[in-house]
Short mmCIF file of C-alpha atoms in Angstrom, two decimals:
data_model
loop_
_atom_site.label_atom_id
_atom_site.label_comp_id
_atom_site.label_asym_id
_atom_site.label_seq_id
_atom_site.Cartn_x
_atom_site.Cartn_y
_atom_site.Cartn_z
CA MET A 1 96.62 106.58 101.53
CA GLU A 2 98.25 104.44 104.89
CA ALA A 3 97.00 106.15 109.12
CA ILE A 4 100.65 106.15 109.46
CA ASN A 5 101.91 107.66 106.48
CA ALA A 6 98.57 110.23 106.47
CA ILE A 7 99.99 111.45 110.46
CA LEU A 8 103.71 111.93 109.52
CA THR A 9 103.27 113.70 106.36
CA ARG A 10 100.23 116.12 106.95
CA ARG A 11 101.21 119.64 106.96
CA SER A 12 99.14 122.78 107.83
CA ILE A 13 98.08 124.46 104.03
CA ARG A 14 96.99 127.79 103.95
CA LYS A 15 96.85 128.83 99.96
CA TYR A 16 94.50 126.73 97.77
CA LYS A 17 93.71 126.54 93.81
CA ALA A 18 89.84 128.52 92.97
CA GLU A 19 88.85 125.05 92.53
CA GLY A 20 85.95 123.43 94.09
CA VAL A 21 85.45 119.94 96.37
CA PRO A 22 82.92 117.33 95.86
CA GLU A 23 80.21 117.09 98.07
CA ASP A 24 80.94 113.53 99.07
CA THR A 25 84.80 114.66 99.99
CA MET A 26 83.25 117.33 102.51
CA ARG A 27 81.03 114.78 103.90
CA LYS A 28 84.02 112.86 104.47
CA VAL A 29 85.42 115.31 105.98
CA LEU A 30 82.68 115.71 108.09
CA GLU A 31 82.63 112.04 109.11
CA CYS A 32 86.10 111.84 110.00
CA GLY A 33 84.88 114.47 112.59
CA PHE A 34 82.02 112.68 113.65
CA ALA A 35 84.59 109.90 114.26
CA ALA A 36 86.82 110.96 116.86
CA PRO A 37 86.08 109.82 120.55
CA THR A 38 84.66 112.41 123.11
CA ALA A 39 84.75 112.11 126.53
CA ARG A 40 82.07 109.97 128.37
CA ASN A 41 80.86 109.39 125.10
CA ARG A 42 78.88 112.65 124.97
CA ARG A 43 78.93 113.34 121.73
CA PRO A 44 78.54 116.82 122.16
CA LEU A 45 79.64 118.37 118.83
CA HIS A 46 78.09 120.04 115.89
CA PHE A 47 79.91 120.93 112.71
CA ILE A 48 78.63 124.32 110.51
CA LEU A 49 79.84 123.50 106.89
CA ILE A 50 80.55 126.48 105.35
CA GLN A 51 80.85 127.00 101.60
CA GLU A 52 79.33 130.35 100.78
CA ARG A 53 81.84 132.80 99.40
CA LYS A 54 80.84 135.79 101.46
CA THR A 55 80.66 134.00 104.79
CA LEU A 56 84.24 132.47 103.81
CA SER A 57 85.41 136.00 103.09
CA GLU A 58 83.99 137.21 106.44
CA LEU A 59 85.42 134.28 108.21
CA GLY A 60 89.03 135.40 106.48
CA SER A 61 88.59 139.12 107.43
CA MET A 62 88.01 138.12 111.23
CA HIS A 63 91.49 137.64 112.43
CA THR A 64 95.40 137.53 110.75
CA PHE A 65 95.33 134.02 111.00
CA THR A 66 91.84 133.03 109.78
CA ALA A 67 93.01 135.23 106.28
CA MET A 68 92.79 131.65 104.74
CA ALA A 69 89.57 131.06 104.68
CA ALA A 70 88.33 133.60 101.62
CA GLY A 71 90.44 131.63 99.31
CA SER A 72 89.05 127.91 100.61
CA ALA A 73 86.66 125.65 99.15
CA PHE A 74 85.29 125.51 102.37
CA ALA A 75 85.58 125.46 105.75
CA VAL A 76 83.51 123.61 109.49
CA LEU A 77 83.35 125.05 112.38
CA ILE A 78 83.26 122.70 115.33
CA CYS A 79 81.21 123.85 118.01
CA ALA A 80 79.72 122.34 120.97
CA ASP A 81 76.54 121.97 122.77
CA SER A 82 76.71 122.94 126.09
CA ALA A 83 73.71 121.05 127.50
CA LEU A 84 75.48 117.93 126.33
CA GLU A 85 78.65 118.85 128.07
CA GLU A 86 78.68 121.18 130.74
CA ARG A 87 82.66 121.33 131.12
CA ARG A 88 84.18 123.60 128.75
CA GLN A 89 87.68 121.64 128.72
CA PHE A 90 86.01 118.04 127.83
CA MET A 91 84.09 120.27 125.20
CA ASP A 92 87.72 121.51 123.85
CA GLN A 93 89.51 118.11 123.98
CA ASP A 94 86.58 116.55 121.81
CA GLY A 95 86.64 119.37 119.33
CA SER A 96 90.97 118.69 119.46
CA ALA A 97 90.18 115.19 118.40
CA ALA A 98 87.79 116.16 115.93
CA ALA A 99 89.54 118.94 114.12
CA GLU A 100 92.83 116.44 114.08
CA ASN A 101 90.75 113.92 112.40
CA MET A 102 89.24 116.11 109.62
CA LEU A 103 92.60 117.19 108.95
CA LEU A 104 94.47 113.47 108.39
CA GLY A 105 91.28 112.41 106.49
CA ALA A 106 91.23 115.70 104.21
CA HIS A 107 95.15 115.12 103.57
CA ALA A 108 94.41 111.34 102.87
CA MET A 109 92.14 112.51 100.12
CA GLY A 110 94.60 115.29 98.70
CA LEU A 111 92.75 118.05 100.47
CA GLY A 112 95.54 120.51 102.44
CA GLY A 113 93.66 121.56 105.31
CA VAL A 114 94.53 124.27 108.38
CA TRP A 115 93.14 124.60 112.20
CA CYS A 116 92.37 128.03 113.50
CA GLY A 117 91.54 127.66 117.08
CA ILE A 118 89.14 129.88 118.58
CA GLN A 119 89.55 131.61 122.37
CA GLU A 120 86.96 131.01 124.75
CA GLY A 121 85.66 135.01 124.96
CA GLY A 122 88.48 136.15 122.59
CA ASP A 123 87.63 138.40 119.78
CA ARG A 124 87.15 135.16 117.10
CA GLU A 125 84.64 133.85 119.41
CA VAL A 126 82.66 137.09 119.33
CA ALA A 127 83.62 137.07 115.31
CA VAL A 128 82.46 133.64 114.84
CA ARG A 129 79.25 133.75 116.94
CA ARG A 130 78.17 136.73 115.28
CA ILE A 131 79.23 135.45 111.51
CA CYS A 132 77.57 131.96 111.74
CA SER A 133 74.68 133.18 113.92
CA LEU A 134 75.55 131.03 116.65
CA PRO A 135 72.51 130.00 119.60
CA GLU A 136 73.37 130.75 123.06
CA GLY A 137 75.12 127.48 124.39
CA ILE A 138 76.63 126.58 121.61
CA ALA A 139 80.18 127.06 121.90
CA PRO A 140 82.62 127.52 118.74
CA ILE A 141 86.07 125.47 119.33
CA ALA A 142 87.53 125.59 116.47
CA LEU A 143 87.40 126.78 112.67
CA MET A 144 88.77 123.79 109.78
CA VAL A 145 89.83 125.59 106.56
CA PHE A 146 90.05 123.31 103.32
CA GLY A 147 91.00 123.22 99.75
CA VAL A 148 92.98 121.76 96.87
CA PRO A 149 96.59 122.66 97.86
CA ASP A 150 98.74 125.51 95.96
CA GLU A 151 101.54 125.01 97.99
CA VAL A 152 103.92 122.18 99.16
CA ARG A 153 105.39 122.03 102.72
CA GLU A 154 108.51 120.48 104.04
CA VAL A 155 107.81 117.39 105.96
CA PRO A 156 110.30 117.55 108.92
CA ASP A 157 111.31 114.85 111.12
CA ARG A 158 109.91 115.64 114.23
CA TYR A 159 110.94 112.81 116.92
CA ASP A 160 112.51 114.03 119.92
CA SER A 161 114.24 111.59 121.57
CA GLY A 162 114.64 114.11 124.44
CA ARG A 163 110.99 114.72 125.43
CA VAL A 164 110.40 110.83 125.61
CA HIS A 165 110.93 109.22 129.32
CA ALA A 166 111.08 105.59 130.23
CA ASP A 167 108.28 105.31 132.82
CA ARG A 168 109.15 108.17 134.93
CA TRP A 169 110.58 111.93 134.21
#
């Protein structure tokens, strides 16, 4: 799939077929995450590839907005190492760039995916730390959920000329 088309047609997919995804495809999704830029090229990100049904079910039951994880083929927990990047804002930005790369890469390969944010200090952070046994100093940034799509979502034109400003506000 051509890059502009992938960007303009990607949608959040929350329903998946009960099909597995090949190992090399999962690796490509991870490669897309590693290809993202990071602040000062610190590269603080770690990814937990989650395929175990029990763990996917636990992640799915931790919050209403993560329920789709239980029926997914796999998930990726994006984490950042505070020993490599001390500023949380940069960790969040680095993780966000990786998240979008993963979503676009997955979409280009015919997978569906959705980004589940993890608020610092919130209930989801507490749950995901327990479920995935995160050590001290590792911050969970986002849970990415993927699978073979079992839904088709409309692709709206989101360009809004009223929000484009020339040279100044």
